[in-house]
Each structure stands twice: as C-alpha cells, then as structure tokens.
PDB file of C-alpha atoms in Angstrom:
ATOM      1  CA  MET A   1     103.453  99.414  99.065  1.00 45.00           C
ATOM      2  CA  ALA A   2     106.487  97.425 100.091  1.00 53.00           C
ATOM      3  CA  THR A   3     105.843  93.684  99.973  1.00 50.00           C
ATOM      4  CA  ARG A   4     106.978  91.273 102.664  1.00 46.00           C
ATOM      5  CA  LYS A   5     108.787  88.157 101.534  1.00 49.00           C
ATOM      6  CA  ASN A   6     108.427  85.998 104.612  1.00 46.00           C
ATOM      7  CA  SER A   7     105.710  85.108 107.065  1.00 39.00           C
ATOM      8  CA  THR A   8     107.074  87.280 109.876  1.00 53.00           C
ATOM      9  CA  ASP A   9     105.267  90.593 110.147  1.00 75.00           C
ATOM     10  CA  GLU A  10     106.741  91.737 113.445  1.00 87.00           C
ATOM     11  CA  PRO A  11     108.428  95.139 113.050  1.00 90.00           C
ATOM     12  CA  LEU A  12     110.424  94.526 116.230  1.00 91.00           C
ATOM     13  CA  ALA A  13     112.026  91.348 114.923  1.00 92.00           C
ATOM     14  CA  PRO A  14     115.763  91.381 115.717  1.00 94.00           C
ATOM     15  CA  LEU A  15     116.642  91.923 112.068  1.00 96.00           C
ATOM     16  CA  THR A  16     114.714  93.616 109.257  1.00 96.00           C
ATOM     17  CA  LEU A  17     116.104  93.494 105.733  1.00 96.00           C
ATOM     18  CA  ALA A  18     114.708  96.035 103.263  1.00 96.00           C
ATOM     19  CA  VAL A  19     115.860  95.168  99.748  1.00 97.00           C
ATOM     20  CA  GLY A  20     115.515  97.399  96.712  1.00 95.00           C
ATOM     21  CA  GLN A  21     116.110 100.898  95.380  1.00 91.00           C
ATOM     22  CA  GLU A  22     112.739 102.604  95.778  1.00 92.00           C
ATOM     23  CA  ASP A  23     113.404 105.360  98.322  1.00 88.00           C
ATOM     24  CA  LEU A  24     109.795 105.790  99.408  1.00 90.00           C
ATOM     25  CA  LEU A  25     109.389 102.102 100.213  1.00 94.00           C
ATOM     26  CA  LEU A  26     112.742 101.964 101.997  1.00 93.00           C
ATOM     27  CA  ASP A  27     111.770 104.972 104.091  1.00 91.00           C
ATOM     28  CA  ARG A  28     108.453 103.371 104.958  1.00 93.00           C
ATOM     29  CA  ALA A  29     110.146 100.150 106.009  1.00 94.00           C
ATOM     30  CA  VAL A  30     112.303 102.168 108.410  1.00 94.00           C
ATOM     31  CA  ARG A  31     109.342 104.217 109.614  1.00 92.00           C
ATOM     32  CA  ASP A  32     107.327 101.109 110.489  1.00 93.00           C
ATOM     33  CA  VAL A  33     110.128  99.737 112.658  1.00 95.00           C
ATOM     34  CA  VAL A  34     110.787 103.038 114.417  1.00 93.00           C
ATOM     35  CA  THR A  35     107.072 103.619 115.032  1.00 92.00           C
ATOM     36  CA  ALA A  36     106.653 100.161 116.537  1.00 94.00           C
ATOM     37  CA  ALA A  37     109.750 100.581 118.704  1.00 93.00           C
ATOM     38  CA  ARG A  38     108.628 103.922 120.071  1.00 91.00           C
ATOM     39  CA  ALA A  39     105.143 102.551 120.712  1.00 92.00           C
ATOM     40  CA  ALA A  40     106.792  99.874 122.865  1.00 92.00           C
ATOM     41  CA  ASP A  41     109.221 102.326 124.471  1.00 90.00           C
ATOM     42  CA  ALA A  42     108.918 106.067 123.931  1.00 89.00           C
ATOM     43  CA  ASP A  43     112.592 106.504 124.872  1.00 88.00           C
ATOM     44  CA  THR A  44     113.883 104.191 122.129  1.00 91.00           C
ATOM     45  CA  ASP A  45     117.319 105.238 120.913  1.00 90.00           C
ATOM     46  CA  VAL A  46     117.293 105.424 117.102  1.00 92.00           C
ATOM     47  CA  ARG A  47     120.577 105.556 115.190  1.00 92.00           C
ATOM     48  CA  ASP A  48     120.347 106.107 111.436  1.00 91.00           C
ATOM     49  CA  LEU A  49     123.702 105.433 109.761  1.00 92.00           C
ATOM     50  CA  THR A  50     125.050 105.443 106.237  1.00 90.00           C
ATOM     51  CA  SER A  51     127.447 102.690 105.201  1.00 89.00           C
ATOM     52  CA  ASP A  52     130.491 104.957 105.565  1.00 89.00           C
ATOM     53  CA  GLN A  53     129.514 105.795 109.149  1.00 91.00           C
ATOM     54  CA  LEU A  54     129.528 102.132 110.199  1.00 91.00           C
ATOM     55  CA  GLN A  55     133.255 101.564 110.519  1.00 92.00           C
ATOM     56  CA  PRO A  56     134.934  98.527 112.138  1.00 92.00           C
ATOM     57  CA  GLY A  57     134.141  98.625 115.846  1.00 91.00           C
ATOM     58  CA  THR A  58     131.155 100.961 115.502  1.00 93.00           C
ATOM     59  CA  LEU A  59     128.574  98.182 115.649  1.00 93.00           C
ATOM     60  CA  ALA A  60     130.132  96.713 118.803  1.00 91.00           C
ATOM     61  CA  GLU A  61     130.025 100.127 120.418  1.00 90.00           C
ATOM     62  CA  LEU A  62     126.387 100.745 119.468  1.00 91.00           C
ATOM     63  CA  THR A  63     125.226  97.307 120.612  1.00 88.00           C
ATOM     64  CA  SER A  64     127.129  97.262 123.878  1.00 83.00           C
ATOM     65  CA  PRO A  65     124.897  96.559 126.914  1.00 71.00           C
ATOM     66  CA  SER A  66     123.353  99.564 128.633  1.00 66.00           C
ATOM     67  CA  LEU A  67     122.834  99.983 132.369  1.00 57.00           C
ATOM     68  CA  PHE A  68     119.287 101.043 131.594  1.00 61.00           C
ATOM     69  CA  SER A  69     118.534  98.216 129.111  1.00 58.00           C
ATOM     70  CA  GLU A  70     117.097 100.755 126.692  1.00 78.00           C
ATOM     71  CA  ARG A  71     115.540  99.695 123.418  1.00 88.00           C
ATOM     72  CA  LYS A  72     117.556 100.587 120.337  1.00 92.00           C
ATOM     73  CA  VAL A  73     116.899 100.694 116.619  1.00 94.00           C
ATOM     74  CA  LEU A  74     120.006 100.674 114.426  1.00 95.00           C
ATOM     75  CA  ILE A  75     119.445 101.565 110.774  1.00 95.00           C
ATOM     76  CA  VAL A  76     122.196 100.927 108.235  1.00 95.00           C
ATOM     77  CA  ARG A  77     121.626 102.427 104.795  1.00 93.00           C
ATOM     78  CA  ASN A  78     123.339 101.212 101.610  1.00 93.00           C
ATOM     79  CA  ALA A  79     124.481  98.078 103.404  1.00 95.00           C
ATOM     80  CA  GLN A  80     125.831  96.732 100.108  1.00 95.00           C
ATOM     81  CA  ASP A  81     128.612  99.331 100.378  1.00 94.00           C
ATOM     82  CA  LEU A  82     129.937  98.254 103.782  1.00 94.00           C
ATOM     83  CA  GLY A  83     133.640  97.433 104.001  1.00 94.00           C
ATOM     84  CA  ALA A  84     134.802  93.841 104.339  1.00 94.00           C
ATOM     85  CA  ASP A  85     135.789  94.138 108.011  1.00 95.00           C
ATOM     86  CA  THR A  86     132.482  95.752 108.920  1.00 95.00           C
ATOM     87  CA  VAL A  87     130.573  93.058 107.035  1.00 95.00           C
ATOM     88  CA  LYS A  88     132.296  90.428 109.164  1.00 96.00           C
ATOM     89  CA  GLU A  89     131.174  92.224 112.313  1.00 95.00           C
ATOM     90  CA  VAL A  90     127.596  92.531 111.058  1.00 96.00           C
ATOM     91  CA  LYS A  91     127.485  88.844 110.126  1.00 96.00           C
ATOM     92  CA  ALA A  92     128.757  87.900 113.579  1.00 95.00           C
ATOM     93  CA  TYR A  93     126.179  90.111 115.232  1.00 95.00           C
ATOM     94  CA  ILE A  94     123.143  88.883 113.266  1.00 95.00           C
ATOM     95  CA  ALA A  95     124.080  85.304 114.112  1.00 93.00           C
ATOM     96  CA  ALA A  96     123.519  86.170 117.787  1.00 92.00           C
ATOM     97  CA  PRO A  97     121.577  89.460 118.073  1.00 91.00           C
ATOM     98  CA  TYR A  98     120.978  91.187 121.376  1.00 88.00           C
ATOM     99  CA  GLU A  99     117.610  91.524 123.060  1.00 82.00           C
ATOM    100  CA  GLU A 100     115.996  94.977 122.911  1.00 88.00           C
ATOM    101  CA  ILE A 101     117.974  95.887 119.766  1.00 93.00           C
ATOM    102  CA  THR A 102     116.425  95.950 116.302  1.00 95.00           C
ATOM    103  CA  LEU A 103     118.811  96.128 113.352  1.00 96.00           C
ATOM    104  CA  VAL A 104     117.482  97.382 110.025  1.00 97.00           C
ATOM    105  CA  LEU A 105     119.647  96.786 106.958  1.00 97.00           C
ATOM    106  CA  LEU A 106     118.784  98.663 103.759  1.00 96.00           C
ATOM    107  CA  HIS A 107     120.329  96.838 100.818  1.00 96.00           C
ATOM    108  CA  ALA A 108     120.041  97.688  97.121  1.00 93.00           C
ATOM    109  CA  GLY A 109     119.991  94.028  96.096  1.00 92.00           C
ATOM    110  CA  GLY A 110     122.022  92.682  93.225  1.00 88.00           C
ATOM    111  CA  VAL A 111     125.510  91.198  93.257  1.00 93.00           C
ATOM    112  CA  LYS A 112     127.309  93.833  95.305  1.00 93.00           C
ATOM    113  CA  GLY A 113     127.278  92.896  98.974  1.00 93.00           C
ATOM    114  CA  LYS A 114     125.443  89.656  98.243  1.00 94.00           C
ATOM    115  CA  GLY A 115     127.298  87.818 101.013  1.00 95.00           C
ATOM    116  CA  LEU A 116     125.715  90.034 103.643  1.00 95.00           C
ATOM    117  CA  LEU A 117     122.338  89.693 101.965  1.00 95.00           C
ATOM    118  CA  ASP A 118     122.570  85.908 102.045  1.00 95.00           C
ATOM    119  CA  ALA A 119     123.741  85.908 105.663  1.00 95.00           C
ATOM    120  CA  ALA A 120     120.827  88.084 106.751  1.00 95.00           C
ATOM    121  CA  ARG A 121     118.353  85.794 105.027  1.00 95.00           C
ATOM    122  CA  LYS A 122     119.973  82.726 106.555  1.00 94.00           C
ATOM    123  CA  ALA A 123     119.646  84.358 109.963  1.00 94.00           C
ATOM    124  CA  GLY A 124     115.877  84.568 109.457  1.00 93.00           C
ATOM    125  CA  ALA A 125     115.578  88.268 108.742  1.00 94.00           C
ATOM    126  CA  ARG A 126     112.168  89.813 108.314  1.00 95.00           C
ATOM    127  CA  GLU A 127     112.472  90.822 104.666  1.00 96.00           C
ATOM    128  CA  ILE A 128     110.668  93.643 102.871  1.00 96.00           C
ATOM    129  CA  ALA A 129     110.918  94.053  99.107  1.00 94.00           C
ATOM    130  CA  CYS A 130     111.288  97.677  97.979  1.00 95.00           C
ATOM    131  CA  PRO A 131     111.841  97.437  94.213  1.00 92.00           C
ATOM    132  CA  LYS A 132     111.815 100.295  91.743  1.00 89.00           C
ATOM    133  CA  MET A 133     108.421 100.322  90.057  1.00 87.00           C
ATOM    134  CA  THR A 134     109.302 100.684  86.404  1.00 82.00           C
ATOM    135  CA  LYS A 135     106.072  99.241  84.995  1.00 84.00           C
ATOM    136  CA  ALA A 136     102.806 101.139  84.816  1.00 80.00           C
ATOM    137  CA  ALA A 137     100.971  98.078  86.144  1.00 85.00           C
ATOM    138  CA  ASP A 138     103.126  98.129  89.289  1.00 90.00           C
ATOM    139  CA  ARG A 139     102.395 101.798  89.870  1.00 90.00           C
ATOM    140  CA  LEU A 140      98.710 101.131  89.398  1.00 90.00           C
ATOM    141  CA  SER A 141      98.856  98.395  92.052  1.00 93.00           C
ATOM    142  CA  PHE A 142     100.712 100.807  94.311  1.00 95.00           C
ATOM    143  CA  VAL A 143      97.963 103.416  93.999  1.00 95.00           C
ATOM    144  CA  ARG A 144      95.286 100.851  94.728  1.00 95.00           C
ATOM    145  CA  GLY A 145      97.231  99.772  97.784  1.00 95.00           C
ATOM    146  CA  GLU A 146      97.512 103.381  98.973  1.00 95.00           C
ATOM    147  CA  PHE A 147      93.748 103.835  98.890  1.00 96.00           C
ATOM    148  CA  ARG A 148      93.233 100.520 100.708  1.00 95.00           C
ATOM    149  CA  THR A 149      95.756 101.491 103.377  1.00 93.00           C
ATOM    150  CA  LEU A 150      93.950 104.800 103.846  1.00 93.00           C
ATOM    151  CA  GLY A 151      90.687 102.922 104.230  1.00 94.00           C
ATOM    152  CA  ARG A 152      89.083 104.441 101.158  1.00 95.00           C
ATOM    153  CA  SER A 153      87.410 103.094  98.050  1.00 94.00           C
ATOM    154  CA  ALA A 154      88.584 104.239  94.611  1.00 95.00           C
ATOM    155  CA  THR A 155      87.339 102.976  91.270  1.00 92.00           C
ATOM    156  CA  PRO A 156      89.778 101.292  88.854  1.00 91.00           C
ATOM    157  CA  GLU A 157      89.267 104.196  86.454  1.00 87.00           C
ATOM    158  CA  ALA A 158      90.189 106.690  89.192  1.00 89.00           C
ATOM    159  CA  CYS A 159      93.403 104.822  89.975  1.00 90.00           C
ATOM    160  CA  GLN A 160      94.384 104.689  86.317  1.00 85.00           C
ATOM    161  CA  THR A 161      93.628 108.386  85.815  1.00 82.00           C
ATOM    162  CA  LEU A 162      95.782 109.272  88.803  1.00 86.00           C
ATOM    163  CA  VAL A 163      98.726 107.253  87.470  1.00 82.00           C
ATOM    164  CA  ASP A 164      98.321 108.828  84.029  1.00 74.00           C
ATOM    165  CA  ALA A 165      98.209 112.332  85.502  1.00 74.00           C
ATOM    166  CA  ILE A 166     101.038 112.083  88.048  1.00 75.00           C
ATOM    167  CA  GLY A 167     103.506 109.706  86.375  1.00 72.00           C
ATOM    168  CA  SER A 168     106.149 107.464  87.934  1.00 76.00           C
ATOM    169  CA  ASP A 169     107.119 109.331  91.117  1.00 80.00           C
ATOM    170  CA  LEU A 170     105.800 107.206  94.000  1.00 87.00           C
ATOM    171  CA  ARG A 171     106.039 110.055  96.471  1.00 85.00           C
ATOM    172  CA  GLU A 172     103.863 112.206  94.239  1.00 82.00           C
ATOM    173  CA  LEU A 173     101.397 109.357  93.755  1.00 88.00           C
ATOM    174  CA  ALA A 174     101.206 108.721  97.495  1.00 90.00           C
ATOM    175  CA  SER A 175     100.772 112.436  98.199  1.00 85.00           C
ATOM    176  CA  ALA A 176      98.031 112.747  95.598  1.00 86.00           C
ATOM    177  CA  ALA A 177      96.135 109.734  96.990  1.00 91.00           C
ATOM    178  CA  ALA A 178      96.379 111.137 100.514  1.00 90.00           C
ATOM    179  CA  GLN A 179      95.176 114.554  99.348  1.00 86.00           C
ATOM    180  CA  LEU A 180      92.159 113.043  97.609  1.00 90.00           C
ATOM    181  CA  CYS A 181      91.274 111.029 100.708  1.00 91.00           C
ATOM    182  CA  ALA A 182      91.534 114.133 102.868  1.00 87.00           C
ATOM    183  CA  ASP A 183      89.389 116.294 100.606  1.00 85.00           C
ATOM    184  CA  VAL A 184      86.791 113.937  99.135  1.00 88.00           C
ATOM    185  CA  GLU A 185      84.027 112.011 100.861  1.00 90.00           C
ATOM    186  CA  GLY A 186      82.704 108.703  99.579  1.00 92.00           C
ATOM    187  CA  THR A 187      84.077 106.697  96.703  1.00 94.00           C
ATOM    188  CA  ILE A 188      86.839 108.396  94.723  1.00 94.00           C
ATOM    189  CA  ASP A 189      85.993 108.152  91.044  1.00 89.00           C
ATOM    190  CA  GLU A 190      87.500 109.217  87.746  1.00 83.00           C
ATOM    191  CA  ALA A 191      85.625 112.525  87.716  1.00 81.00           C
ATOM    192  CA  VAL A 192      87.069 113.530  91.077  1.00 85.00           C
ATOM    193  CA  VAL A 193      90.625 112.699  90.037  1.00 85.00           C
ATOM    194  CA  GLY A 194      90.115 114.515  86.751  1.00 77.00           C
ATOM    195  CA  ARG A 195      88.900 117.599  88.588  1.00 76.00           C
ATOM    196  CA  TYR A 196      92.016 117.629  90.748  1.00 76.00           C
ATOM    197  CA  TYR A 197      94.792 116.452  88.489  1.00 74.00           C
ATOM    198  CA  THR A 198      93.904 116.820  84.834  1.00 60.00           C
ATOM    199  CA  GLY A 199      92.361 119.337  82.486  1.00 51.00           C
ATOM    200  CA  ARG A 200      92.431 123.078  83.086  1.00 45.00           C
ATOM    201  CA  ALA A 201      93.702 122.833  86.659  1.00 46.00           C
ATOM    202  CA  GLU A 202      96.672 120.731  85.602  1.00 50.00           C
ATOM    203  CA  ALA A 203      97.433 122.985  82.666  1.00 50.00           C
ATOM    204  CA  SER A 204      97.307 126.187  84.712  1.00 67.00           C
ATOM    205  CA  SER A 205      99.278 124.855  87.687  1.00 79.00           C
ATOM    206  CA  PHE A 206     101.994 123.492  85.418  1.00 80.00           C
ATOM    207  CA  THR A 207     102.112 126.780  83.525  1.00 81.00           C
ATOM    208  CA  VAL A 208     102.964 128.481  86.817  1.00 88.00           C
ATOM    209  CA  ALA A 209     105.684 125.898  87.462  1.00 89.00           C
ATOM    210  CA  ASP A 210     107.136 126.091  83.944  1.00 87.00           C
ATOM    211  CA  ARG A 211     107.451 129.891  84.032  1.00 89.00           C
ATOM    212  CA  ALA A 212     108.972 129.789  87.518  1.00 93.00           C
ATOM    213  CA  VAL A 213     111.700 127.228  86.734  1.00 93.00           C
ATOM    214  CA  GLU A 214     112.519 129.205  83.583  1.00 90.00           C
ATOM    215  CA  GLY A 215     113.225 132.223  85.789  1.00 91.00           C
ATOM    216  CA  ARG A 216     110.293 134.234  84.434  1.00 89.00           C
ATOM    217  CA  ALA A 217     109.000 135.545  87.734  1.00 91.00           C
ATOM    218  CA  ALA A 218     106.555 138.116  86.373  1.00 90.00           C
ATOM    219  CA  GLU A 219     104.920 135.642  83.990  1.00 87.00           C
ATOM    220  CA  ALA A 220     104.800 132.969  86.718  1.00 90.00           C
ATOM    221  CA  LEU A 221     103.094 135.377  89.136  1.00 92.00           C
ATOM    222  CA  GLU A 222     100.583 136.373  86.472  1.00 87.00           C
ATOM    223  CA  ALA A 223      99.785 132.702  85.785  1.00 84.00           C
ATOM    224  CA  LEU A 224      99.540 132.069  89.539  1.00 89.00           C
ATOM    225  CA  ARG A 225      96.984 134.821  90.065  1.00 87.00           C
ATOM    226  CA  TRP A 226      94.926 133.614  87.114  1.00 80.00           C
ATOM    227  CA  SER A 227      95.004 130.028  88.403  1.00 80.00           C
ATOM    228  CA  LEU A 228      93.870 131.040  91.876  1.00 83.00           C
ATOM    229  CA  SER A 229      91.118 133.262  90.467  1.00 77.00           C
ATOM    230  CA  THR A 230      89.730 130.318  88.481  1.00 69.00           C
ATOM    231  CA  GLY A 231      89.585 128.066  91.532  1.00 73.00           C
ATOM    232  CA  VAL A 232      92.713 125.939  91.128  1.00 77.00           C
ATOM    233  CA  ALA A 233      93.569 124.340  94.483  1.00 79.00           C
ATOM    234  CA  PRO A 234      96.794 125.812  95.948  1.00 86.00           C
ATOM    235  CA  VAL A 235      98.058 122.305  96.727  1.00 86.00           C
ATOM    236  CA  LEU A 236      98.057 121.522  92.993  1.00 84.00           C
ATOM    237  CA  ILE A 237     100.323 124.485  92.367  1.00 89.00           C
ATOM    238  CA  THR A 238     102.838 123.496  95.052  1.00 91.00           C
ATOM    239  CA  SER A 239     102.771 119.951  93.676  1.00 88.00           C
ATOM    240  CA  ALA A 240     103.478 121.227  90.148  1.00 87.00           C
ATOM    241  CA  LEU A 241     106.328 123.415  91.420  1.00 93.00           C
ATOM    242  CA  ALA A 242     107.843 120.476  93.301  1.00 91.00           C
ATOM    243  CA  GLN A 243     107.623 118.193  90.270  1.00 88.00           C
ATOM    244  CA  ALA A 244     109.226 120.813  88.009  1.00 90.00           C
ATOM    245  CA  VAL A 245     112.162 121.457  90.355  1.00 93.00           C
ATOM    246  CA  ARG A 246     112.686 117.735  91.021  1.00 90.00           C
ATOM    247  CA  ALA A 247     112.708 117.046  87.286  1.00 88.00           C
ATOM    248  CA  ILE A 248     115.546 119.561  86.871  1.00 89.00           C
ATOM    249  CA  GLY A 249     117.452 117.947  89.735  1.00 88.00           C
ATOM    250  CA  LYS A 250     116.999 114.464  88.285  1.00 85.00           C
ATOM    251  CA  LEU A 251     118.113 115.448  84.800  1.00 85.00           C
ATOM    252  CA  ALA A 252     121.059 117.465  86.098  1.00 83.00           C
ATOM    253  CA  SER A 253     122.387 114.399  87.921  1.00 80.00           C
ATOM    254  CA  ALA A 254     121.863 112.052  84.952  1.00 77.00           C
ATOM    255  CA  PRO A 255     124.870 110.817  82.930  1.00 72.00           C
ATOM    256  CA  ARG A 256     125.979 113.284  80.268  1.00 72.00           C
ATOM    257  CA  GLY A 257     125.463 112.218  76.704  1.00 67.00           C
ATOM    258  CA  ALA A 258     122.697 109.732  77.498  1.00 68.00           C
ATOM    259  CA  ARG A 259     120.051 109.333  74.824  1.00 68.00           C
ATOM    260  CA  PRO A 260     116.607 110.891  75.477  1.00 63.00           C
ATOM    261  CA  GLY A 261     114.971 107.461  75.238  1.00 66.00           C
ATOM    262  CA  ASP A 262     117.298 106.006  77.873  1.00 70.00           C
ATOM    263  CA  LEU A 263     116.827 109.036  80.125  1.00 72.00           C
ATOM    264  CA  ALA A 264     113.061 108.805  79.758  1.00 68.00           C
ATOM    265  CA  ARG A 265     113.150 105.190  80.922  1.00 72.00           C
ATOM    266  CA  ASP A 266     115.595 105.752  83.778  1.00 72.00           C
ATOM    267  CA  LEU A 267     114.017 108.956  85.093  1.00 74.00           C
ATOM    268  CA  GLY A 268     110.391 108.001  84.522  1.00 72.00           C
ATOM    269  CA  MET A 269     109.678 110.932  82.184  1.00 69.00           C
ATOM    270  CA  PRO A 270     108.251 110.917  78.659  1.00 66.00           C
ATOM    271  CA  PRO A 271     110.830 111.872  75.971  1.00 67.00           C
ATOM    272  CA  TRP A 272     109.115 115.178  75.213  1.00 65.00           C
ATOM    273  CA  LYS A 273     109.517 116.189  78.861  1.00 73.00           C
ATOM    274  CA  ILE A 274     113.233 115.381  78.773  1.00 76.00           C
ATOM    275  CA  ASP A 275     113.630 117.928  75.965  1.00 76.00           C
ATOM    276  CA  ARG A 276     111.593 120.554  77.816  1.00 78.00           C
ATOM    277  CA  VAL A 277     113.474 120.105  81.100  1.00 84.00           C
ATOM    278  CA  ARG A 278     116.811 120.338  79.273  1.00 81.00           C
ATOM    279  CA  GLN A 279     115.800 123.776  78.058  1.00 83.00           C
ATOM    280  CA  GLN A 280     114.521 124.823  81.470  1.00 86.00           C
ATOM    281  CA  MET A 281     117.584 123.714  83.427  1.00 85.00           C
ATOM    282  CA  ARG A 282     119.982 126.232  81.860  1.00 82.00           C
ATOM    283  CA  GLY A 283     121.412 128.346  84.633  1.00 81.00           C
ATOM    284  CA  TRP A 284     120.352 126.003  87.449  1.00 90.00           C
ATOM    285  CA  SER A 285     122.857 124.767  90.019  1.00 90.00           C
ATOM    286  CA  ALA A 286     122.687 122.080  92.698  1.00 89.00           C
ATOM    287  CA  ASP A 287     122.365 124.800  95.354  1.00 90.00           C
ATOM    288  CA  GLY A 288     119.596 126.411  93.347  1.00 91.00           C
ATOM    289  CA  VAL A 289     117.633 123.145  93.269  1.00 92.00           C
ATOM    290  CA  SER A 290     118.043 122.738  97.042  1.00 92.00           C
ATOM    291  CA  ASP A 291     116.945 126.333  97.706  1.00 93.00           C
ATOM    292  CA  ALA A 292     113.943 125.975  95.431  1.00 93.00           C
ATOM    293  CA  LEU A 293     112.817 122.708  97.017  1.00 93.00           C
ATOM    294  CA  ARG A 294     113.010 124.269 100.484  1.00 94.00           C
ATOM    295  CA  ALA A 295     110.935 127.222  99.304  1.00 94.00           C
ATOM    296  CA  VAL A 296     108.308 124.923  97.784  1.00 93.00           C
ATOM    297  CA  ALA A 297     108.195 122.787 100.943  1.00 93.00           C
ATOM    298  CA  ALA A 298     107.583 125.921 103.016  1.00 92.00           C
ATOM    299  CA  ALA A 299     104.785 126.981 100.664  1.00 92.00           C
ATOM    300  CA  ASP A 300     103.254 123.515 100.790  1.00 89.00           C
ATOM    301  CA  ALA A 301     103.128 123.711 104.581  1.00 89.00           C
ATOM    302  CA  GLY A 302     101.633 127.180 104.310  1.00 87.00           C
ATOM    303  CA  VAL A 303      98.791 126.188 101.986  1.00 87.00           C
ATOM    304  CA  LYS A 304      97.971 123.158 104.134  1.00 81.00           C
ATOM    305  CA  GLY A 305      97.223 125.178 107.233  1.00 76.00           C
ATOM    306  CA  GLY A 306     100.683 126.154 108.413  1.00 69.00           C
ATOM    307  CA  GLY A 307     100.250 129.819 107.450  1.00 68.00           C
ATOM    308  CA  ASP A 308      97.638 132.571 107.445  1.00 74.00           C
ATOM    309  CA  ASP A 309      97.819 133.489 103.767  1.00 86.00           C
ATOM    310  CA  PRO A 310      98.147 130.628 101.233  1.00 87.00           C
ATOM    311  CA  GLU A 311      98.263 133.060  98.310  1.00 90.00           C
ATOM    312  CA  TYR A 312     101.211 134.947  99.806  1.00 91.00           C
ATOM    313  CA  ALA A 313     102.970 131.640 100.542  1.00 91.00           C
ATOM    314  CA  LEU A 314     102.617 130.653  96.876  1.00 94.00           C
ATOM    315  CA  GLU A 315     103.851 134.023  95.646  1.00 94.00           C
ATOM    316  CA  LYS A 316     106.961 133.739  97.843  1.00 94.00           C
ATOM    317  CA  ALA A 317     107.643 130.241  96.502  1.00 94.00           C
ATOM    318  CA  VAL A 318     107.236 131.300  92.870  1.00 95.00           C
ATOM    319  CA  VAL A 319     109.634 134.225  93.323  1.00 95.00           C
ATOM    320  CA  ALA A 320     112.138 132.002  95.171  1.00 95.00           C
ATOM    321  CA  VAL A 321     112.055 129.343  92.446  1.00 95.00           C
ATOM    322  CA  ALA A 322     112.469 131.932  89.698  1.00 93.00           C
ATOM    323  CA  ARG A 323     115.393 133.486  91.583  1.00 93.00           C
ATOM    324  CA  ALA A 324     117.013 130.070  92.077  1.00 91.00           C
ATOM    325  CA  ALA A 325     116.778 129.413  88.339  1.00 87.00           C
ATOM    326  CA  ARG A 326     119.331 132.129  87.546  1.00 69.00           C
ATOM    327  CA  PRO A 327     118.387 131.955  83.842  1.00 48.00           C
ATOM    328  CA  GLN A 328     120.695 132.842  80.973  1.00 44.00           C
ATOM    329  CA  ARG A 329     119.935 136.113  79.249  1.00 37.00           C
ATOM    330  CA  ARG A 330     117.497 135.602  76.428  1.00 37.00           C
TER     331      ARG A 330
END
C-alpha cells in the first residue's frame, strides 16, 4: 500500500501530497481523504481537477469563504504540469490554508514541478509515497499488506504464488486478494491460491480471453462453456478478459519501434506475452478497447451478484469483446 513519509496520519490535514506514478496508490490516497471528509461532514464538497482545469484564479474561486462554512476537498491531479502563474497561487495558498478546506496534490515526482513539491513539503504537507512497483519484492510486500489490511492471514508461499500468477498489475493483485478473502475462510495458503489462479482454471479462463480478443467469438464461447462446465469460477473468466483487453490497450499506447525487452520492463509483461499481444491487437482501436472494458465491467458486476444469470453475462461479454476486436481477415 502507499507509504506515509511523515509522522502525520490525519487525512483531514490542510494539505496532502501524494507523490508517485502508481495510479492505484494515488487513487487510494484520494479515497482516504474523501472518506474521512465525508465521515466528518456528509455534505462535503469534493472537486477533482486535472492540472489543465486549475487555471489562474480558479483556486481563489474554489477556496473563497462560503456563507455555510462547508467542508471542501480540492484534488489537483498531475500537479507537476501546472502553469507558472497557477503554481504561484498554489504556493501562496498552502502557506496560509483555509480552515475546513483540504487540498490534495497528486504529483508524479521528479524534476518537473519540483518547486511546488518542495514548497508543499516545506509547508508541512502530509506526504504519501505512491511509487511504481517495478520489483517483484515490492509487489510481494504489497500483497502481504493487502491481506493485513483485510484482516486476513496468508502464508508467504500463498503471497508469492499470487504474485507469480497475476503479474505486475496492482489493481489485479488487489482484486485477487480481496476475492480470496471474500471466498475463503481461515488462513489463505498456496493450495487455495493455486486452485483459484493457476493450473487448469487459469489455462481455461485465459483461453476464453485469448479467443475473444482475437475476434474468434465461436471458439471463445465454446471455451467459455467448457470452462464453466468444469467448475471454473466466473470471476476468473472476467478477470482474464479484463487483463487481455488491458494488455492490448497498454501495448497500443506504447512507443512505436520499442524493443520487446524494453516494452516488457515498462509494461510489466514477460517478452513472450508482448509478442502474443502484438498479434492479438491487429484490428483493435482505442474505441474498441473502451467498449470491451465496459462490457467486461458489466459482466464482472453480473457474476458478483448484480445479475440473475452469470453465464449469460459472460456470454454477452465474450461476444462484445470479440466484436470490438474487429479482426483482420485470416
């Protein structure tokens, strides 16, 4: 989980600084502040802004006194990209923040925008580190922390198996840990993780996903029915579909001409998967990826109790993903 770099652990501190590029940790830093603010005042006004939305004068307008003295949370994303005039206004504000207003700055770190970063630290900001976890050891610590946060015990072997099975996507790791905690009683061990995320279940669920993102609807539906008939959990299939579509989106947005080894490091995929995804992504578009992810999200909600027929929800998702693929003629 995100690590705090100072002794202050008060989410409603006047200024919270979340530094890093790991989206899940940045989102959690924001969530913690908003949750605390709304626990203190259910009518808290939350404004979530990108750097281009915070123009000169905007901060003064948002922090102007209210007749009702309402609590506010102001979130500024990509603060390193703020313009020079806006940075001056932010620096002036954090030197003398207003009561009942919590400002949350999300900053990528590094050299760009370092003046604002330094000013926030000098002002005594509550700082949360949200670094990209590029090392397997960091991801392993993350998984252990997830189980601790959920109040559950997991063996070291179980944590390692989960990291090996899921890979580098923190959202997927967090989702998998939460699913295990919801479904399994007692200590979570290697056998339990293996039953959920490796072996035949993994192979069959990823076969469904591979055929779907290749646009082979009939083959994907056949693999889906076989998987369900052999007892594969529907949530594993939606997870595999999500991972497959996200992999296409990641690779499609990667720099052209990059070497497979560099892509594998930057995208958190093994080199062999880079080659496979390159073949699968032919015919995909940005709109197709968005449509497919929405379809998978709807299916995920359906198999987790949001619908009456999980099998039908999965079939709809598989067909939608295959349609979004718009494959080349073979």
